[in-house]
GROMACS .gro file of C-alpha atoms in nm:
model
  435
    1MET     CA    1   2.514   1.456  -1.816
    2THR     CA    2   2.416   1.844  -1.869
    3VAL     CA    3   2.595   2.065  -2.092
    4GLU     CA    4   2.637   2.328  -1.783
    5THR     CA    5   2.879   2.135  -1.586
    6LYS     CA    6   3.135   1.935  -1.783
    7MET     CA    7   3.413   2.070  -2.052
    8ALA     CA    8   3.632   1.931  -2.217
    9LEU     CA    9   3.912   2.232  -2.264
   10THR     CA   10   4.028   2.474  -1.980
   11GLU     CA   11   4.128   2.856  -2.102
   12GLN     CA   12   4.504   2.750  -2.088
   13ASP     CA   13   4.478   2.470  -2.351
   14VAL     CA   14   4.257   2.745  -2.567
   15ARG     CA   15   4.543   2.997  -2.590
   16SER     CA   16   4.816   2.672  -2.642
   17PHE     CA   17   4.593   2.616  -2.933
   18SER     CA   18   4.561   2.916  -3.101
   19GLU     CA   19   4.942   2.976  -3.053
   20LYS     CA   20   4.999   2.662  -3.214
   21MET     CA   21   4.848   2.727  -3.502
   22ASN     CA   22   5.030   3.074  -3.519
   23GLU     CA   23   4.690   3.273  -3.483
   24ALA     CA   24   4.767   3.656  -3.462
   25ALA     CA   25   4.735   3.767  -3.074
   26TRP     CA   26   4.446   3.924  -3.072
   27MET     CA   27   4.251   3.595  -3.210
   28THR     CA   28   4.412   3.433  -2.880
   29ASP     CA   29   4.296   3.689  -2.601
   30PHE     CA   30   3.947   3.695  -2.852
   31ARG     CA   31   3.917   3.307  -2.766
   32ALA     CA   32   3.999   3.334  -2.415
   33ASP     CA   33   3.755   3.627  -2.335
   34ALA     CA   34   3.503   3.352  -2.511
   35PHE     CA   35   3.600   3.122  -2.294
   36ALA     CA   36   3.561   3.333  -1.956
   37LYS     CA   37   3.164   3.381  -2.087
   38LEU     CA   38   3.076   3.065  -2.114
   39GLU     CA   39   3.029   2.923  -1.757
   40GLN     CA   40   2.763   3.256  -1.737
   41LEU     CA   41   2.578   3.178  -2.065
   42PRO     CA   42   2.238   3.013  -2.106
   43MET     CA   43   2.182   2.710  -2.413
   44PRO     CA   44   2.007   2.834  -2.697
   45LYS     CA   45   1.650   2.742  -2.614
   46PRO     CA   46   1.502   2.646  -2.992
   47ASP     CA   47   1.111   2.653  -2.985
   48LYS     CA   48   0.966   2.284  -2.942
   49THR     CA   49   1.254   2.096  -2.879
   50ARG     CA   50   1.453   2.067  -2.520
   51ILE     CA   51   1.816   2.023  -2.602
   52ASP     CA   52   1.919   2.098  -2.175
   53ARG     CA   53   2.059   1.742  -2.177
   54TRP     CA   54   2.208   1.722  -2.488
   55ASN     CA   55   2.564   1.672  -2.463
   56PHE     CA   56   2.738   1.944  -2.646
   57THR     CA   57   3.101   2.043  -2.512
   58ASP     CA   58   3.227   1.691  -2.425
   59PHE     CA   59   3.476   1.557  -2.653
   60PRO     CA   60   3.812   1.296  -2.673
   61ILE     CA   61   4.058   1.565  -2.849
   62HIS     CA   62   3.996   1.906  -2.968
   63ALA     CA   63   4.191   1.901  -3.266
   64VAL     CA   64   4.341   1.634  -3.509
   65GLU     CA   65   4.580   1.654  -3.796
   66GLY     CA   66   4.508   1.601  -4.126
   67THR     CA   67   4.781   1.559  -4.414
   68VAL     CA   68   4.790   1.867  -4.652
   69VAL     CA   69   4.825   1.789  -5.021
   70SER     CA   70   4.964   2.011  -5.315
   71SER     CA   71   4.652   1.870  -5.557
   72LEU     CA   72   4.306   1.773  -5.554
   73ASN     CA   73   4.411   1.420  -5.729
   74GLU     CA   74   4.585   1.404  -5.409
   75LEU     CA   75   4.267   1.376  -5.229
   76PRO     CA   76   4.044   1.019  -5.169
   77GLU     CA   77   3.809   0.959  -5.505
   78GLU     CA   78   3.522   1.034  -5.251
   79VAL     CA   79   3.623   1.378  -5.201
   80ARG     CA   80   3.743   1.473  -5.536
   81ALA     CA   81   3.435   1.381  -5.720
   82LEU     CA   82   3.318   1.685  -5.562
   83PHE     CA   83   3.486   1.869  -5.838
   84SER     CA   84   3.473   1.867  -6.195
   85GLU     CA   85   3.780   1.757  -6.386
   86ASP     CA   86   3.902   2.088  -6.471
   87LYS     CA   87   3.823   2.193  -6.135
   88GLU     CA   88   4.183   2.293  -5.969
   89GLN     CA   89   4.158   2.684  -5.877
   90ASN     CA   90   3.947   2.895  -5.599
   91VAL     CA   91   3.922   2.566  -5.413
   92TYR     CA   92   3.927   2.502  -5.054
   93VAL     CA   93   3.950   2.182  -4.870
   94GLN     CA   94   3.985   2.102  -4.473
   95HIS     CA   95   4.132   1.747  -4.365
   96ASN     CA   96   4.021   1.660  -4.074
   97ASN     CA   97   4.116   2.059  -3.838
   98THR     CA   98   4.389   2.077  -4.117
   99PRO     CA   99   4.382   2.326  -4.436
  100ALA     CA  100   4.476   2.092  -4.661
  101PHE     CA  101   4.472   2.236  -5.013
  102THR     CA  102   4.371   2.626  -5.130
  103SER     CA  103   4.398   2.772  -5.463
  104ILE     CA  104   4.300   3.094  -5.601
  105SER     CA  105   4.338   3.167  -5.931
  106GLU     CA  106   4.564   3.473  -6.059
  107ASP     CA  107   4.274   3.662  -6.219
  108LEU     CA  108   4.107   3.704  -5.907
  109LYS     CA  109   4.406   3.668  -5.712
  110ALA     CA  110   4.513   4.005  -5.863
  111LYS     CA  111   4.172   4.169  -5.830
  112GLY     CA  112   4.209   4.144  -5.473
  113VAL     CA  113   4.003   3.839  -5.380
  114ILE     CA  114   4.071   3.619  -5.085
  115ILE     CA  115   4.038   3.249  -5.035
  116THR     CA  116   4.256   3.137  -4.684
  117ASP     CA  117   4.212   2.940  -4.403
  118ILE     CA  118   4.097   3.135  -4.075
  119PHE     CA  119   4.419   3.088  -3.935
  120THR     CA  120   4.629   3.287  -4.206
  121ALA     CA  121   4.346   3.532  -4.197
  122THR     CA  122   4.425   3.609  -3.835
  123ARG     CA  123   4.759   3.769  -3.933
  124GLU     CA  124   4.765   3.805  -4.310
  125HIS     CA  125   4.431   3.989  -4.307
  126GLU     CA  126   4.381   4.121  -3.939
  127GLU     CA  127   4.168   4.416  -3.982
  128LEU     CA  128   3.939   4.267  -4.295
  129LEU     CA  129   3.894   3.935  -4.058
  130LYS     CA  130   3.815   4.171  -3.724
  131LYS     CA  131   3.607   4.380  -3.896
  132TYR     CA  132   3.356   4.097  -3.970
  133TYR     CA  133   3.440   3.826  -3.726
  134MET     CA  134   3.157   3.743  -3.471
  135THR     CA  135   3.043   4.100  -3.463
  136ASP     CA  136   2.735   4.208  -3.663
  137GLY     CA  137   2.668   3.862  -3.768
  138VAL     CA  138   2.697   3.608  -3.486
  139LYS     CA  139   2.767   3.751  -3.098
  140VAL     CA  140   2.996   3.537  -2.944
  141ASP     CA  141   2.761   3.603  -2.650
  142GLU     CA  142   2.427   3.531  -2.759
  143HIS     CA  143   2.486   3.158  -2.593
  144LYS     CA  144   2.692   2.891  -2.475
  145LEU     CA  145   2.723   2.754  -2.785
  146THR     CA  146   2.851   3.034  -2.997
  147ALA     CA  147   3.059   3.145  -2.724
  148LEU     CA  148   3.210   2.773  -2.746
  149ASN     CA  149   3.272   2.823  -3.123
  150ALA     CA  150   3.440   3.155  -3.093
  151ALA     CA  151   3.708   2.945  -2.824
  152CYS     CA  152   3.745   2.617  -2.992
  153MET     CA  153   3.749   2.717  -3.272
  154ASN     CA  154   3.971   2.483  -3.514
  155GLY     CA  155   3.898   2.535  -3.869
  156GLY     CA  156   3.711   2.737  -4.129
  157LEU     CA  157   3.783   2.997  -4.428
  158PHE     CA  158   3.782   3.328  -4.472
  159VAL     CA  159   3.650   3.474  -4.826
  160TYR     CA  160   3.662   3.840  -4.911
  161VAL     CA  161   3.537   3.969  -5.263
  162PRO     CA  162   3.611   4.297  -5.324
  163LYS     CA  163   3.370   4.600  -5.450
  164ASN     CA  164   3.282   4.578  -5.832
  165VAL     CA  165   3.429   4.188  -5.835
  166VAL     CA  166   3.235   3.934  -6.005
  167VAL     CA  167   3.336   3.581  -5.936
  168GLU     CA  168   3.230   3.413  -6.212
  169ASP     CA  169   3.273   3.052  -6.122
  170PRO     CA  170   3.164   2.911  -5.786
  171ILE     CA  171   3.415   2.894  -5.481
  172GLN     CA  172   3.409   2.569  -5.392
  173ALA     CA  173   3.492   2.385  -5.013
  174VAL     CA  174   3.490   2.100  -4.875
  175PHE     CA  175   3.495   2.020  -4.493
  176PHE     CA  176   3.595   1.581  -4.476
  177HIS     CA  177   3.784   1.379  -4.199
  178ASP     CA  178   3.812   1.036  -4.184
  179ASP     CA  179   3.912   1.013  -3.797
  180GLU     CA  180   3.605   0.902  -3.539
  181GLN     CA  181   3.779   1.141  -3.270
  182VAL     CA  182   3.773   1.498  -3.466
  183SER     CA  183   3.522   1.763  -3.321
  184LEU     CA  184   3.401   1.984  -3.615
  185PHE     CA  185   3.457   2.390  -3.433
  186ASN     CA  186   3.405   2.558  -3.780
  187HIS     CA  187   3.402   2.933  -3.833
  188VAL     CA  188   3.300   3.056  -4.202
  189ILE     CA  189   3.336   3.409  -4.344
  190VAL     CA  190   3.221   3.490  -4.669
  191VAL     CA  191   3.218   3.929  -4.756
  192ALA     CA  192   3.106   4.079  -5.070
  193GLU     CA  193   3.131   4.410  -5.124
  194ALA     CA  194   2.997   4.644  -5.310
  195ASN     CA  195   2.869   4.593  -5.635
  196SER     CA  196   3.021   4.237  -5.634
  197SER     CA  197   2.872   3.905  -5.697
  198VAL     CA  198   2.987   3.499  -5.562
  199THR     CA  199   2.828   3.207  -5.548
  200TYR     CA  200   3.007   3.018  -5.256
  201ILE     CA  201   2.948   2.606  -5.224
  202GLU     CA  202   3.055   2.421  -4.844
  203ASN     CA  203   3.042   2.009  -4.788
  204TYR     CA  204   3.090   1.848  -4.493
  205MET     CA  205   3.153   1.477  -4.562
  206SER     CA  206   3.307   1.206  -4.333
  207THR     CA  207   3.419   0.834  -4.407
  208VAL     CA  208   3.324   0.720  -4.090
  209THR     CA  209   3.057   0.567  -4.003
  210GLU     CA  210   2.981   0.726  -3.593
  211ALA     CA  211   3.210   1.001  -3.473
  212LYS     CA  212   3.311   1.054  -3.099
  213GLY     CA  213   3.341   1.437  -3.134
  214GLN     CA  214   3.134   1.725  -3.135
  215ALA     CA  215   3.020   1.926  -3.491
  216ASN     CA  216   2.962   2.314  -3.352
  217ILE     CA  217   2.964   2.527  -3.714
  218VAL     CA  218   2.908   2.898  -3.733
  219ALA     CA  219   2.906   3.083  -4.125
  220GLU     CA  220   2.896   3.452  -4.136
  221VAL     CA  221   2.824   3.637  -4.488
  222PHE     CA  222   2.771   3.978  -4.548
  223THR     CA  223   2.639   4.191  -4.899
  224GLY     CA  224   2.758   4.545  -4.966
  225ASP     CA  225   2.584   4.724  -5.113
  226ASN     CA  226   2.407   4.556  -5.460
  227ALA     CA  227   2.607   4.281  -5.392
  228GLN     CA  228   2.498   3.927  -5.480
  229VAL     CA  229   2.564   3.635  -5.284
  230THR     CA  230   2.468   3.248  -5.369
  231PHE     CA  231   2.539   3.065  -5.054
  232GLY     CA  232   2.494   2.667  -5.099
  233ALA     CA  233   2.602   2.374  -4.841
  234VAL     CA  234   2.533   1.998  -4.794
  235ASP     CA  235   2.601   1.832  -4.476
  236VAL     CA  236   2.642   1.515  -4.414
  237LEU     CA  237   2.764   1.418  -4.080
  238PRO     CA  238   2.737   1.016  -3.893
  239THR     CA  239   2.573   0.937  -3.563
  240GLY     CA  240   2.789   0.991  -3.264
  241PHE     CA  241   2.804   1.390  -3.292
  242THR     CA  242   2.596   1.620  -3.121
  243THR     CA  243   2.581   1.921  -3.463
  244PHE     CA  244   2.536   2.272  -3.402
  245VAL     CA  245   2.460   2.497  -3.735
  246SER     CA  246   2.454   2.852  -3.706
  247ARG     CA  247   2.461   3.007  -4.078
  248ARG     CA  248   2.366   3.388  -4.036
  249GLY     CA  249   2.308   3.659  -4.289
  250VAL     CA  250   2.333   4.085  -4.294
  251THR     CA  251   2.283   4.231  -4.613
  252GLY     CA  252   2.334   4.578  -4.765
  253ARG     CA  253   2.108   4.810  -4.973
  254ASP     CA  254   1.976   4.677  -5.276
  255SER     CA  255   2.223   4.325  -5.268
  256GLN     CA  256   2.090   3.966  -5.255
  257LEU     CA  257   2.175   3.664  -5.016
  258ASN     CA  258   2.026   3.332  -5.182
  259TRP     CA  259   2.058   3.020  -4.944
  260ALA     CA  260   2.078   2.649  -5.080
  261LEU     CA  261   2.126   2.424  -4.791
  262GLY     CA  262   2.059   2.030  -4.815
  263LEU     CA  263   2.100   1.976  -4.453
  264MET     CA  264   2.141   1.580  -4.459
  265ASN     CA  265   2.310   1.458  -4.074
  266ASP     CA  266   2.240   1.164  -3.938
  267SER     CA  267   2.374   1.339  -3.615
  268ASP     CA  268   2.106   1.483  -3.376
  269THR     CA  269   2.113   1.855  -3.534
  270ILE     CA  270   2.053   2.189  -3.371
  271ALA     CA  271   2.034   2.423  -3.667
  272GLU     CA  272   1.969   2.777  -3.741
  273ASN     CA  273   1.971   3.072  -4.040
  274ILE     CA  274   1.890   3.389  -3.986
  275THR     CA  275   1.924   3.660  -4.227
  276HIS     CA  276   1.904   4.045  -4.103
  277LEU     CA  277   1.780   4.257  -4.407
  278ILE     CA  278   1.954   4.548  -4.329
  279GLY     CA  279   1.957   4.730  -4.644
  280ASP     CA  280   1.627   4.919  -4.777
  281GLY     CA  281   1.578   4.683  -5.103
  282SER     CA  282   1.790   4.421  -5.003
  283HIS     CA  283   1.652   3.968  -5.027
  284SER     CA  284   1.711   3.688  -4.906
  285ASP     CA  285   1.568   3.312  -5.083
  286LEU     CA  286   1.577   3.023  -4.835
  287LYS     CA  287   1.568   2.695  -4.997
  288THR     CA  288   1.621   2.399  -4.732
  289VAL     CA  289   1.556   2.030  -4.755
  290VAL     CA  290   1.623   1.792  -4.507
  291VAL     CA  291   1.525   1.429  -4.469
  292GLY     CA  292   1.523   1.229  -4.096
  293ARG     CA  293   1.606   0.887  -3.996
  294GLY     CA  294   1.639   0.641  -3.736
  295LYS     CA  295   1.620   0.778  -3.435
  296GLN     CA  296   1.753   1.104  -3.502
  297ARG     CA  297   1.623   1.450  -3.369
  298GLN     CA  298   1.638   1.747  -3.534
  299ASN     CA  299   1.548   2.098  -3.507
  300PHE     CA  300   1.581   2.400  -3.753
  301THR     CA  301   1.508   2.706  -3.698
  302THR     CA  302   1.467   2.987  -3.983
  303GLU     CA  303   1.451   3.355  -3.958
  304ILE     CA  304   1.437   3.654  -4.217
  305ILE     CA  305   1.443   3.980  -4.043
  306SER     CA  306   1.330   4.293  -4.237
  307PHE     CA  307   1.524   4.605  -4.083
  308GLY     CA  308   1.500   4.810  -4.404
  309LYS     CA  309   1.208   4.913  -4.653
  310ASN     CA  310   1.102   4.723  -4.929
  311THR     CA  311   1.305   4.443  -4.825
  312ASN     CA  312   1.199   4.085  -4.929
  313GLY     CA  313   1.248   3.740  -4.774
  314MET     CA  314   1.109   3.448  -4.895
  315ILE     CA  315   1.144   3.087  -4.693
  316LEU     CA  316   1.081   2.731  -4.846
  317LYS     CA  317   1.162   2.425  -4.630
  318HIS     CA  318   1.107   2.121  -4.730
  319ALA     CA  319   1.141   1.783  -4.504
  320VAL     CA  320   1.103   1.389  -4.540
  321VAL     CA  321   1.086   1.205  -4.210
  322LYS     CA  322   1.123   0.857  -4.185
  323ASP     CA  323   1.145   0.570  -3.901
  324GLU     CA  324   1.186   0.721  -3.559
  325SER     CA  325   1.284   1.029  -3.638
  326THR     CA  326   1.193   1.392  -3.557
  327VAL     CA  327   1.210   1.711  -3.779
  328ILE     CA  328   1.132   2.023  -3.585
  329PHE     CA  329   1.079   2.315  -3.848
  330ASN     CA  330   1.036   2.676  -3.704
  331GLY     CA  331   0.961   2.998  -3.954
  332ILE     CA  332   1.037   3.310  -3.904
  333GLY     CA  333   0.946   3.593  -4.125
  334LYS     CA  334   0.982   3.927  -3.968
  335ILE     CA  335   0.940   4.284  -4.018
  336GLU     CA  336   1.071   4.558  -3.788
  337LYS     CA  337   0.950   4.856  -3.684
  338GLY     CA  338   1.014   5.102  -4.021
  339GLY     CA  339   0.999   4.805  -4.279
  340THR     CA  340   0.769   4.949  -4.455
  341GLY     CA  341   0.687   4.804  -4.786
  342SER     CA  342   0.853   4.507  -4.740
  343ASN     CA  343   0.700   4.175  -4.749
  344ALA     CA  344   0.752   3.831  -4.534
  345GLU     CA  345   0.660   3.471  -4.705
  346GLN     CA  346   0.750   3.143  -4.614
  347GLU     CA  347   0.612   2.818  -4.691
  348SER     CA  348   0.709   2.474  -4.477
  349ARG     CA  349   0.630   2.116  -4.641
  350MET     CA  350   0.687   1.798  -4.463
  351LEU     CA  351   0.622   1.427  -4.547
  352ILE     CA  352   0.610   1.188  -4.334
  353LEU     CA  353   0.695   0.812  -4.465
  354SER     CA  354   0.661   0.622  -4.122
  355ASP     CA  355   0.421   0.619  -3.882
  356ARG     CA  356   0.651   0.645  -3.592
  357ALA     CA  357   0.787   0.939  -3.781
  358ARG     CA  358   0.721   1.300  -3.619
  359ALA     CA  359   0.715   1.578  -3.788
  360ASP     CA  360   0.621   1.930  -3.685
  361ALA     CA  361   0.616   2.299  -3.906
  362ASN     CA  362   0.540   2.627  -3.671
  363PRO     CA  363   0.524   2.934  -3.904
  364ILE     CA  364   0.584   3.261  -3.709
  365LEU     CA  365   0.493   3.605  -3.913
  366LEU     CA  366   0.569   3.892  -3.620
  367ILE     CA  367   0.529   4.213  -3.794
  368ALA     CA  368   0.569   4.563  -3.613
  369GLU     CA  369   0.460   4.780  -3.905
  370ASP     CA  370   0.202   4.868  -4.146
  371GLU     CA  371   0.174   4.884  -4.538
  372VAL     CA  372   0.361   4.541  -4.546
  373THR     CA  373   0.267   4.206  -4.680
  374ALA     CA  374   0.348   3.856  -4.548
  375GLY     CA  375   0.205   3.518  -4.540
  376HIS     CA  376   0.316   3.170  -4.463
  377ALA     CA  377   0.172   2.798  -4.567
  378ALA     CA  378   0.298   2.430  -4.389
  379THR     CA  379   0.156   2.092  -4.417
  380VAL     CA  380   0.221   1.777  -4.319
  381GLY     CA  381   0.151   1.470  -4.466
  382ARG     CA  382   0.200   1.103  -4.620
  383VAL     CA  383   0.257   1.057  -4.939
  384ASP     CA  384  -0.079   1.131  -5.168
  385PRO     CA  385  -0.189   0.768  -5.260
  386LEU     CA  386  -0.322   0.944  -5.562
  387GLU     CA  387   0.012   0.983  -5.697
  388LEU     CA  388   0.173   0.631  -5.586
  389PHE     CA  389  -0.160   0.488  -5.776
  390TYR     CA  390  -0.060   0.666  -6.083
  391LEU     CA  391   0.259   0.571  -6.086
  392MET     CA  392   0.231   0.211  -5.987
  393SER     CA  393  -0.017   0.151  -6.280
  394ARG     CA  394   0.229   0.248  -6.509
  395GLY     CA  395   0.463  -0.069  -6.340
  396ILE     CA  396   0.662   0.113  -6.100
  397SER     CA  397   0.649  -0.077  -5.837
  398LYS     CA  398   0.548   0.072  -5.473
  399GLU     CA  399   0.944   0.173  -5.341
  400GLU     CA  400   1.026   0.298  -5.604
  401ALA     CA  401   0.751   0.477  -5.649
  402GLU     CA  402   0.753   0.621  -5.332
  403ARG     CA  403   1.118   0.704  -5.429
  404LEU     CA  404   1.038   0.892  -5.709
  405ILE     CA  405   0.791   1.119  -5.486
  406VAL     CA  406   1.035   1.175  -5.274
  407ARG     CA  407   1.276   1.299  -5.479
  408GLY     CA  408   1.052   1.543  -5.692
  409PHE     CA  409   0.939   1.654  -5.331
  410LEU     CA  410   1.345   1.740  -5.309
  411GLU     CA  411   1.409   1.902  -5.596
  412PRO     CA  412   1.370   2.235  -5.548
  413VAL     CA  413   1.678   2.282  -5.310
  414VAL     CA  414   1.884   2.046  -5.536
  415SER     CA  415   1.843   2.255  -5.837
  416GLU     CA  416   1.968   2.519  -5.690
  417LEU     CA  417   2.329   2.382  -5.651
  418GLN     CA  418   2.533   2.532  -5.902
  419SER     CA  419   2.808   2.270  -5.902
  420GLU     CA  420   2.740   1.898  -6.089
  421GLY     CA  421   2.934   1.716  -5.845
  422VAL     CA  422   2.791   1.884  -5.555
  423LYS     CA  423   2.438   1.826  -5.686
  424LYS     CA  424   2.497   1.499  -5.770
  425LEU     CA  425   2.611   1.432  -5.386
  426LEU     CA  426   2.288   1.530  -5.239
  427SER     CA  427   2.091   1.326  -5.495
  428GLU     CA  428   2.293   1.013  -5.386
  429VAL     CA  429   2.269   1.093  -5.040
  430ILE     CA  430   1.860   1.155  -5.039
  431GLU     CA  431   1.850   0.823  -5.225
  432ARG     CA  432   2.055   0.635  -4.927
  433LYS     CA  433   1.867   0.800  -4.701
  434VAL     CA  434   1.531   0.788  -4.774
  435ARG     CA  435   1.603   0.366  -4.974
   0.00000   0.00000   0.00000
């Protein structure tokens, strides 16, 4: 089956869903316009992975209702465990395709901070959302999968931090599902205006062992002048999904956007993380860890593009690849004409735990300006036998020694997540996947 020929929805389905969710009229029209472009747009073409026969468009049902709760204590135990015991505010939870719980402190509300589901945002924050929704970040017509997200969006979140506001504690979002028919067409927007600061952490988790739907996830992050945003994520989606993830950042002058991503899906996955350093002096630091197992195929494209002067882009990616899985790392550091004084650095390290596993690191530097610095490093290899021997000589079994080495190998991202519950989840998922 080719993705060009089969769609699960019609334009009328898309319009009806928008009306059912009580969205503003502009979003209904936005969806319909995106749907009309689907047939003409090509699929994305990630380097070194052919996806022309992957199924991204066939799914059993567009939206599955979840349960609305009035307290985090009403959530399943595995979801509650992601939050600290005293965490009740500045939280968003989506159950299946239903906004299940939203909480914002009175202090942040008084300062103009917004935390709300994407459907409500279309009505209550129309002008703000229209300014950022698929305008300067991810574009509708980039390819078929971005248009599909725009047309079928069935969940997501809008976070807005006004200028000069510092959000001290992380804003946490959890998207969990417990129905095998769920498809996730989520769209998240995070905006930090000038001189503001916020940490946002999202989790994708499932209680089903095999999904029958699709996952098409988009996140757009915007930093104003001198703003700081840390975006953390742990994705744990099951087999059965065909997963597409696009996370995009756009930075203002002297701002900073840091990414810490634990990409732990068991599904076949195409993911891209692209940051546009627009403002002079802006900075982005990206750390990603990946574990591939079974027969899954995964391709990760990471790109930081320097448009402004004196920008700094740093990419660090670590992967553990086992069984018969395939992981491709495409890393791109790009400095456009006019990006004088900028720096683009990247490092990809891949650890292979099986003779049948495939790992490929593909670093690329594209430099169109003089007076810049740039560099890359890539290693693909097996567990160092000397490290293994050292640990085993201390009475540790080979299996446990290998797990300790892997844990240390992936630690750079785990330590970046500013939530103990999320750190624990990522550590447990890593432990389970490399066992």
